[in-house]
mmCIF file of C-alpha atoms in Angstrom:
data_model
loop_
_atom_site.group_PDB
_atom_site.id
_atom_site.type_symbol
_atom_site.label_atom_id
_atom_site.label_comp_id
_atom_site.label_asym_id
_atom_site.label_seq_id
_atom_site.Cartn_x
_atom_site.Cartn_y
_atom_site.Cartn_z
ATOM 1 C CA MET E 20 0.000 0.000 0.000
ATOM 2 C CA THR E 21 1.384 3.376 -0.958
ATOM 3 C CA ASP E 22 0.828 6.647 0.873
ATOM 4 C CA ASP E 23 0.266 9.057 -2.024
ATOM 5 C CA LEU E 24 -3.368 9.594 -2.894
ATOM 6 C CA HIS E 25 -4.175 8.077 -6.277
ATOM 7 C CA THR E 26 -7.718 7.977 -7.639
ATOM 8 C CA ILE E 27 -9.250 6.885 -10.918
ATOM 9 C CA ASP E 28 -12.768 6.525 -12.287
ATOM 10 C CA LEU E 29 -13.916 3.081 -13.425
ATOM 11 C CA ASN E 30 -16.664 3.175 -16.043
ATOM 12 C CA CYS E 31 -18.674 0.446 -17.721
ATOM 13 C CA ASP E 32 -21.141 0.375 -20.611
ATOM 14 C CA LEU E 33 -24.428 -0.885 -19.148
ATOM 15 C CA GLY E 34 -28.136 -1.001 -19.983
ATOM 16 C CA GLU E 35 -27.262 -2.864 -23.183
ATOM 17 C CA GLY E 36 -29.227 -6.019 -22.414
ATOM 18 C CA GLY E 37 -26.277 -7.761 -20.766
ATOM 19 C CA THR E 38 -26.738 -10.194 -17.881
ATOM 20 C CA TYR E 39 -24.241 -8.647 -15.478
ATOM 21 C CA ASP E 40 -25.647 -5.151 -14.864
ATOM 22 C CA ALA E 41 -26.919 -5.858 -11.341
ATOM 23 C CA VAL E 42 -23.572 -7.212 -10.115
ATOM 24 C CA ILE E 43 -21.383 -4.735 -12.035
ATOM 25 C CA MET E 44 -23.215 -1.516 -11.094
ATOM 26 C CA PRO E 45 -22.100 -1.480 -7.413
ATOM 27 C CA LEU E 46 -18.460 -2.031 -8.436
ATOM 28 C CA VAL E 47 -18.064 0.805 -10.941
ATOM 29 C CA SER E 48 -18.017 4.529 -10.232
ATOM 30 C CA SER E 49 -19.582 5.535 -13.573
ATOM 31 C CA ALA E 50 -22.155 3.838 -15.816
ATOM 32 C CA ASN E 51 -22.564 4.647 -19.504
ATOM 33 C CA ILE E 52 -26.197 3.764 -20.163
ATOM 34 C CA ALA E 53 -27.243 2.746 -23.686
ATOM 35 C CA SER E 54 -29.444 5.577 -24.899
ATOM 36 C CA GLY E 55 -31.566 3.970 -27.598
ATOM 37 C CA GLY E 56 -29.147 3.976 -30.534
ATOM 38 C CA HIS E 57 -27.021 0.813 -30.601
ATOM 39 C CA ALA E 58 -29.089 -0.620 -27.722
ATOM 40 C CA GLY E 59 -31.566 0.385 -25.035
ATOM 41 C CA ASP E 60 -35.175 1.506 -24.833
ATOM 42 C CA ILE E 61 -37.170 3.503 -22.309
ATOM 43 C CA LYS E 62 -37.626 0.447 -20.052
ATOM 44 C CA SER E 63 -33.930 -0.491 -20.001
ATOM 45 C CA ILE E 64 -32.971 3.157 -19.450
ATOM 46 C CA GLN E 65 -35.345 3.448 -16.492
ATOM 47 C CA GLU E 66 -34.032 0.198 -14.971
ATOM 48 C CA ALA E 67 -30.377 1.183 -15.397
ATOM 49 C CA VAL E 68 -30.909 4.690 -13.987
ATOM 50 C CA LEU E 69 -32.730 3.238 -10.968
ATOM 51 C CA LEU E 70 -29.904 0.748 -10.385
ATOM 52 C CA ALA E 71 -27.243 3.459 -10.726
ATOM 53 C CA ARG E 72 -29.054 5.740 -8.285
ATOM 54 C CA HIS E 73 -29.350 2.881 -5.780
ATOM 55 C CA HIS E 74 -25.565 2.353 -5.830
ATOM 56 C CA ALA E 75 -24.628 6.057 -6.139
ATOM 57 C CA THR E 76 -22.974 5.289 -9.489
ATOM 58 C CA ALA E 77 -22.550 8.282 -11.817
ATOM 59 C CA ILE E 78 -25.143 8.187 -14.604
ATOM 60 C CA GLY E 79 -23.928 8.759 -18.153
ATOM 61 C CA SER E 80 -25.524 8.804 -21.582
ATOM 62 C CA HIS E 81 -23.991 6.375 -24.077
ATOM 63 C CA PRO E 82 -25.095 7.492 -27.567
ATOM 64 C CA GLY E 83 -24.299 5.312 -30.557
ATOM 65 C CA HIS E 84 -25.298 4.789 -34.170
ATOM 66 C CA SER E 85 -28.936 3.722 -34.542
ATOM 67 C CA ASP E 86 -27.843 0.272 -35.647
ATOM 68 C CA PRO E 87 -28.788 -2.354 -33.043
ATOM 69 C CA GLU E 88 -28.249 -5.192 -35.535
ATOM 70 C CA ARG E 89 -24.505 -4.484 -35.501
ATOM 71 C CA PHE E 90 -24.497 -3.083 -31.944
ATOM 72 C CA GLY E 91 -23.333 0.298 -33.246
ATOM 73 C CA ARG E 92 -19.915 -1.081 -34.086
ATOM 74 C CA ARG E 93 -19.972 -0.452 -37.838
ATOM 75 C CA ALA E 94 -19.018 3.035 -39.039
ATOM 76 C CA HIS E 95 -21.714 4.872 -40.984
ATOM 77 C CA PRO E 96 -21.091 7.977 -43.115
ATOM 78 C CA ILE E 97 -22.479 10.887 -41.117
ATOM 79 C CA SER E 98 -22.424 14.660 -41.483
ATOM 80 C CA PRO E 99 -21.288 16.899 -38.605
ATOM 81 C CA ASP E 100 -24.834 18.228 -38.052
ATOM 82 C CA ALA E 101 -26.316 14.728 -38.123
ATOM 83 C CA ALA E 102 -23.703 13.472 -35.652
ATOM 84 C CA ALA E 103 -24.439 16.331 -33.273
ATOM 85 C CA ASP E 104 -28.193 15.733 -33.523
ATOM 86 C CA LEU E 105 -27.758 11.983 -33.009
ATOM 87 C CA VAL E 106 -25.789 12.587 -29.811
ATOM 88 C CA LEU E 107 -28.049 15.339 -28.472
ATOM 89 C CA ASN E 108 -31.257 13.374 -29.068
ATOM 90 C CA GLN E 109 -29.927 10.360 -27.183
ATOM 91 C CA VAL E 110 -28.599 12.489 -24.303
ATOM 92 C CA ALA E 111 -32.062 14.057 -24.030
ATOM 93 C CA ARG E 112 -33.611 10.579 -23.903
ATOM 94 C CA ILE E 113 -31.625 9.696 -20.769
ATOM 95 C CA ALA E 114 -31.986 13.159 -19.279
ATOM 96 C CA ALA E 115 -35.762 12.731 -19.409
ATOM 97 C CA VAL E 116 -35.321 9.857 -16.944
ATOM 98 C CA ALA E 117 -32.215 10.856 -14.967
ATOM 99 C CA GLY E 118 -32.896 14.589 -14.680
ATOM 100 C CA ASP E 119 -30.251 16.471 -12.694
ATOM 101 C CA ASP E 120 -28.492 13.186 -11.895
ATOM 102 C CA LEU E 121 -27.131 12.981 -15.453
ATOM 103 C CA HIS E 122 -23.364 13.248 -14.991
ATOM 104 C CA HIS E 123 -21.562 12.583 -18.283
ATOM 105 C CA VAL E 124 -21.671 11.646 -21.941
ATOM 106 C CA LYS E 125 -19.570 8.949 -23.556
ATOM 107 C CA LEU E 126 -20.026 7.999 -27.187
ATOM 108 C CA HIS E 127 -20.307 4.342 -28.157
ATOM 109 C CA GLY E 128 -18.596 2.061 -30.636
ATOM 110 C CA ALA E 129 -18.062 3.305 -34.177
ATOM 111 C CA LEU E 130 -19.492 6.721 -33.296
ATOM 112 C CA TYR E 131 -16.898 7.040 -30.486
ATOM 113 C CA HIS E 132 -14.098 6.458 -32.986
ATOM 114 C CA GLN E 133 -15.526 8.554 -35.825
ATOM 115 C CA VAL E 134 -16.197 11.628 -33.676
ATOM 116 C CA GLY E 135 -13.008 10.988 -31.709
ATOM 117 C CA ARG E 136 -10.812 11.201 -34.806
ATOM 118 C CA SER E 137 -12.638 13.638 -37.114
ATOM 119 C CA GLU E 138 -12.087 17.328 -36.471
ATOM 120 C CA ALA E 139 -15.328 18.322 -38.225
ATOM 121 C CA LEU E 140 -17.459 15.801 -36.305
ATOM 122 C CA ALA E 141 -15.727 16.621 -33.018
ATOM 123 C CA ILE E 142 -16.328 20.359 -33.435
ATOM 124 C CA ALA E 143 -20.017 19.890 -34.274
ATOM 125 C CA VAL E 144 -20.703 17.505 -31.380
ATOM 126 C CA SER E 145 -18.669 19.522 -28.863
ATOM 127 C CA ARG E 146 -20.310 22.829 -29.771
ATOM 128 C CA LYS E 147 -23.835 21.395 -29.486
ATOM 129 C CA LEU E 148 -23.008 19.777 -26.141
ATOM 130 C CA ALA E 149 -21.427 23.005 -24.882
ATOM 131 C CA VAL E 150 -24.652 24.875 -25.660
ATOM 132 C CA GLU E 151 -27.202 22.284 -24.508
ATOM 133 C CA TRP E 152 -25.345 20.365 -21.787
ATOM 134 C CA PRO E 153 -22.374 22.487 -20.648
ATOM 135 C CA HIS E 154 -22.311 20.958 -17.142
ATOM 136 C CA LEU E 155 -21.917 17.356 -18.313
ATOM 137 C CA PHE E 156 -18.506 15.716 -18.317
ATOM 138 C CA LEU E 157 -17.443 14.308 -21.688
ATOM 139 C CA TYR E 158 -15.536 11.028 -21.549
ATOM 140 C CA ALA E 159 -13.224 10.950 -24.592
ATOM 141 C CA ALA E 160 -10.241 8.881 -25.663
ATOM 142 C CA ALA E 161 -7.061 10.197 -24.068
ATOM 143 C CA GLY E 162 -5.020 12.188 -26.590
ATOM 144 C CA SER E 163 -7.781 12.184 -29.227
ATOM 145 C CA PRO E 164 -8.748 15.179 -31.369
ATOM 146 C CA LEU E 165 -12.160 15.111 -29.644
ATOM 147 C CA ALA E 166 -10.551 15.491 -26.204
ATOM 148 C CA SER E 167 -8.638 18.628 -27.220
ATOM 149 C CA ILE E 168 -11.447 20.138 -29.330
ATOM 150 C CA ALA E 169 -14.092 19.598 -26.626
ATOM 151 C CA THR E 170 -11.791 21.166 -24.036
ATOM 152 C CA HIS E 171 -11.312 24.154 -26.344
ATOM 153 C CA GLU E 172 -15.099 24.452 -26.681
ATOM 154 C CA GLY E 173 -15.402 24.705 -22.899
ATOM 155 C CA LEU E 174 -16.464 21.174 -21.972
ATOM 156 C CA HIS E 175 -14.927 19.374 -19.013
ATOM 157 C CA VAL E 176 -13.239 16.375 -20.654
ATOM 158 C CA ILE E 177 -12.350 13.209 -18.740
ATOM 159 C CA PRO E 178 -9.638 11.425 -20.757
ATOM 160 C CA GLU E 179 -10.309 7.697 -21.062
ATOM 161 C CA ALA E 180 -8.307 4.520 -21.556
ATOM 162 C CA PHE E 181 -9.523 0.930 -21.844
ATOM 163 C CA ALA E 182 -8.661 -1.801 -19.372
ATOM 164 C CA ASP E 183 -9.964 -4.571 -21.637
ATOM 165 C CA ARG E 184 -8.625 -3.510 -25.040
ATOM 166 C CA ARG E 185 -5.111 -3.760 -26.490
ATOM 167 C CA TYR E 186 -3.280 -0.853 -28.079
ATOM 168 C CA HIS E 187 -0.914 -0.362 -31.025
ATOM 169 C CA GLU E 188 2.443 1.322 -30.417
ATOM 170 C CA SER E 189 0.887 4.411 -32.101
ATOM 171 C CA GLY E 190 -1.502 4.695 -29.155
ATOM 172 C CA GLU E 191 -4.505 3.681 -31.289
ATOM 173 C CA LEU E 192 -6.730 0.828 -30.182
ATOM 174 C CA ILE E 193 -6.220 -2.424 -32.059
ATOM 175 C CA SER E 194 -9.290 -2.893 -34.273
ATOM 176 C CA ARG E 195 -11.909 -5.415 -33.192
ATOM 177 C CA THR E 196 -11.452 -7.021 -36.619
ATOM 178 C CA GLU E 197 -8.107 -8.337 -35.335
ATOM 179 C CA ASP E 198 -7.822 -11.407 -33.118
ATOM 180 C CA ASN E 199 -5.931 -9.788 -30.255
ATOM 181 C CA ALA E 200 -8.052 -6.635 -29.900
ATOM 182 C CA THR E 201 -9.750 -7.543 -26.630
ATOM 183 C CA ILE E 202 -8.306 -8.649 -23.300
ATOM 184 C CA GLU E 203 -10.234 -11.600 -21.897
ATOM 185 C CA SER E 204 -7.941 -12.392 -18.965
ATOM 186 C CA ALA E 205 -9.077 -10.696 -15.754
ATOM 187 C CA ASN E 206 -5.507 -10.556 -14.436
ATOM 188 C CA GLU E 207 -4.147 -9.027 -17.654
ATOM 189 C CA ALA E 208 -6.896 -6.384 -17.697
ATOM 190 C CA ALA E 209 -6.279 -5.580 -14.020
ATOM 191 C CA THR E 210 -2.548 -5.219 -14.680
ATOM 192 C CA GLN E 211 -3.241 -2.865 -17.593
ATOM 193 C CA ALA E 212 -5.635 -0.847 -15.410
ATOM 194 C CA TYR E 213 -2.976 -0.574 -12.694
ATOM 195 C CA GLU E 214 -0.236 0.480 -15.147
ATOM 196 C CA ILE E 215 -2.477 3.244 -16.502
ATOM 197 C CA ALA E 216 -3.663 4.431 -13.085
ATOM 198 C CA ARG E 217 -0.265 4.369 -11.387
ATOM 199 C CA HIS E 218 2.318 4.857 -14.126
ATOM 200 C CA ASN E 219 0.442 6.425 -17.084
ATOM 201 C CA VAL E 220 1.629 3.714 -19.449
ATOM 202 C CA ILE E 221 0.240 0.811 -21.466
ATOM 203 C CA THR E 222 2.268 -2.217 -22.535
ATOM 204 C CA THR E 223 1.551 -3.142 -26.166
ATOM 205 C CA PRO E 224 1.501 -6.752 -27.462
ATOM 206 C CA SER E 225 5.059 -6.200 -28.716
ATOM 207 C CA GLY E 226 6.188 -5.420 -25.164
ATOM 208 C CA LYS E 227 6.736 -1.712 -25.748
ATOM 209 C CA GLN E 228 5.409 0.718 -23.163
ATOM 210 C CA ILE E 229 3.584 3.759 -24.507
ATOM 211 C CA PRO E 230 2.508 6.809 -22.473
ATOM 212 C CA ILE E 231 -1.175 7.438 -21.777
ATOM 213 C CA SER E 232 -2.710 9.842 -19.304
ATOM 214 C CA ALA E 233 -6.274 8.894 -18.333
ATOM 215 C CA GLU E 234 -8.689 9.843 -15.581
ATOM 216 C CA THR E 235 -11.184 7.082 -16.310
ATOM 217 C CA LEU E 236 -10.821 3.409 -17.208
ATOM 218 C CA CYS E 237 -13.430 1.540 -19.255
ATOM 219 C CA VAL E 238 -14.492 -2.083 -19.060
ATOM 220 C CA HIS E 239 -17.027 -3.184 -21.683
ATOM 221 C CA GLY E 240 -20.175 -4.645 -20.155
ATOM 222 C CA ASP E 241 -20.715 -6.893 -23.184
ATOM 223 C CA GLY E 242 -17.294 -8.566 -22.947
ATOM 224 C CA LEU E 243 -16.845 -12.257 -22.160
ATOM 225 C CA VAL E 244 -15.975 -11.811 -18.463
ATOM 226 C CA PRO E 245 -16.715 -8.187 -17.462
ATOM 227 C CA PHE E 246 -17.614 -9.024 -13.854
ATOM 228 C CA GLU E 247 -14.400 -11.003 -13.319
ATOM 229 C CA ILE E 248 -12.331 -8.220 -14.899
ATOM 230 C CA ILE E 249 -13.909 -5.547 -12.710
ATOM 231 C CA GLN E 250 -13.441 -7.671 -9.582
ATOM 232 C CA ALA E 251 -9.759 -8.176 -10.449
ATOM 233 C CA ILE E 252 -9.277 -4.435 -11.062
ATOM 234 C CA HIS E 253 -10.888 -3.655 -7.701
ATOM 235 C CA SER E 254 -8.640 -6.109 -5.876
ATOM 236 C CA LEU E 255 -5.402 -4.922 -7.465
ATOM 237 C CA LEU E 256 -6.104 -1.193 -7.220
ATOM 238 C CA ALA E 257 -7.214 -1.517 -3.584
ATOM 239 C CA ARG E 258 -4.056 -3.458 -2.793
ATOM 240 C CA GLU E 259 -1.982 -0.698 -4.393
ATOM 241 C CA GLY E 260 -3.796 2.135 -2.603
ATOM 242 C CA ILE E 261 -5.604 3.476 -5.670
ATOM 243 C CA ARG E 262 -9.156 4.596 -4.917
ATOM 244 C CA ILE E 263 -11.941 4.195 -7.487
ATOM 245 C CA THR E 264 -14.060 7.330 -7.535
ATOM 246 C CA GLN E 265 -16.207 9.240 -10.029
ATOM 247 C CA PRO E 266 -15.165 12.646 -11.416
ATOM 248 C CA ILE E 267 -16.730 15.574 -9.580
ATOM 249 C CA HIS E 268 -16.961 19.242 -10.450
ATOM 250 C CA HIS E 269 -14.707 21.437 -8.321
#
């Protein structure tokens, strides 16, 4: 156990029809709740918000492409205005249930990557959010164009890294079309979470360490063993004196 105070947020994508929501919700500090695009309907949103409130877990909107057949993981051509409207409409859907408890926005799947990398999409989404939802945190990939653009537009960005995904030496996520994209070992994911939280690094499959500075760690709720991964992260971070806590406005 170390003496210096280290904290990190642990977020998970929930309300997507997975079987683990009830056991995962108490263990994470932030929940990204499917907002009716890639998954989710009014009933699942209400259930997830109720569960999050019960466990004092931060409630987030998780907008994705309106493509439930492919779970929002296929990129669709989209204009900046359409991307902004897509995000804002889904945020409003959760806000209608969560009210003032809505804490953050985190894009999902292909939309996360498209808006994260495209300057035009990032500007459009950030500007709309800054007008309509200026108090919400925006969870965005650490070092991405979206993170810097949204900050410039006045949003409070929480830079994110993934505990259960592998990274290229460039700092980009390995595509899900490749065999080694996801981490399915709870111990490996926990080790990656610890390295990010304590040392601001990720070890790539080649063994090279790359720098990454993140304030929130994501575990995907639809992975093979999300509950086991989150348990392992809890155990290791607690052992190392790193506290899991949600971002708060100062």
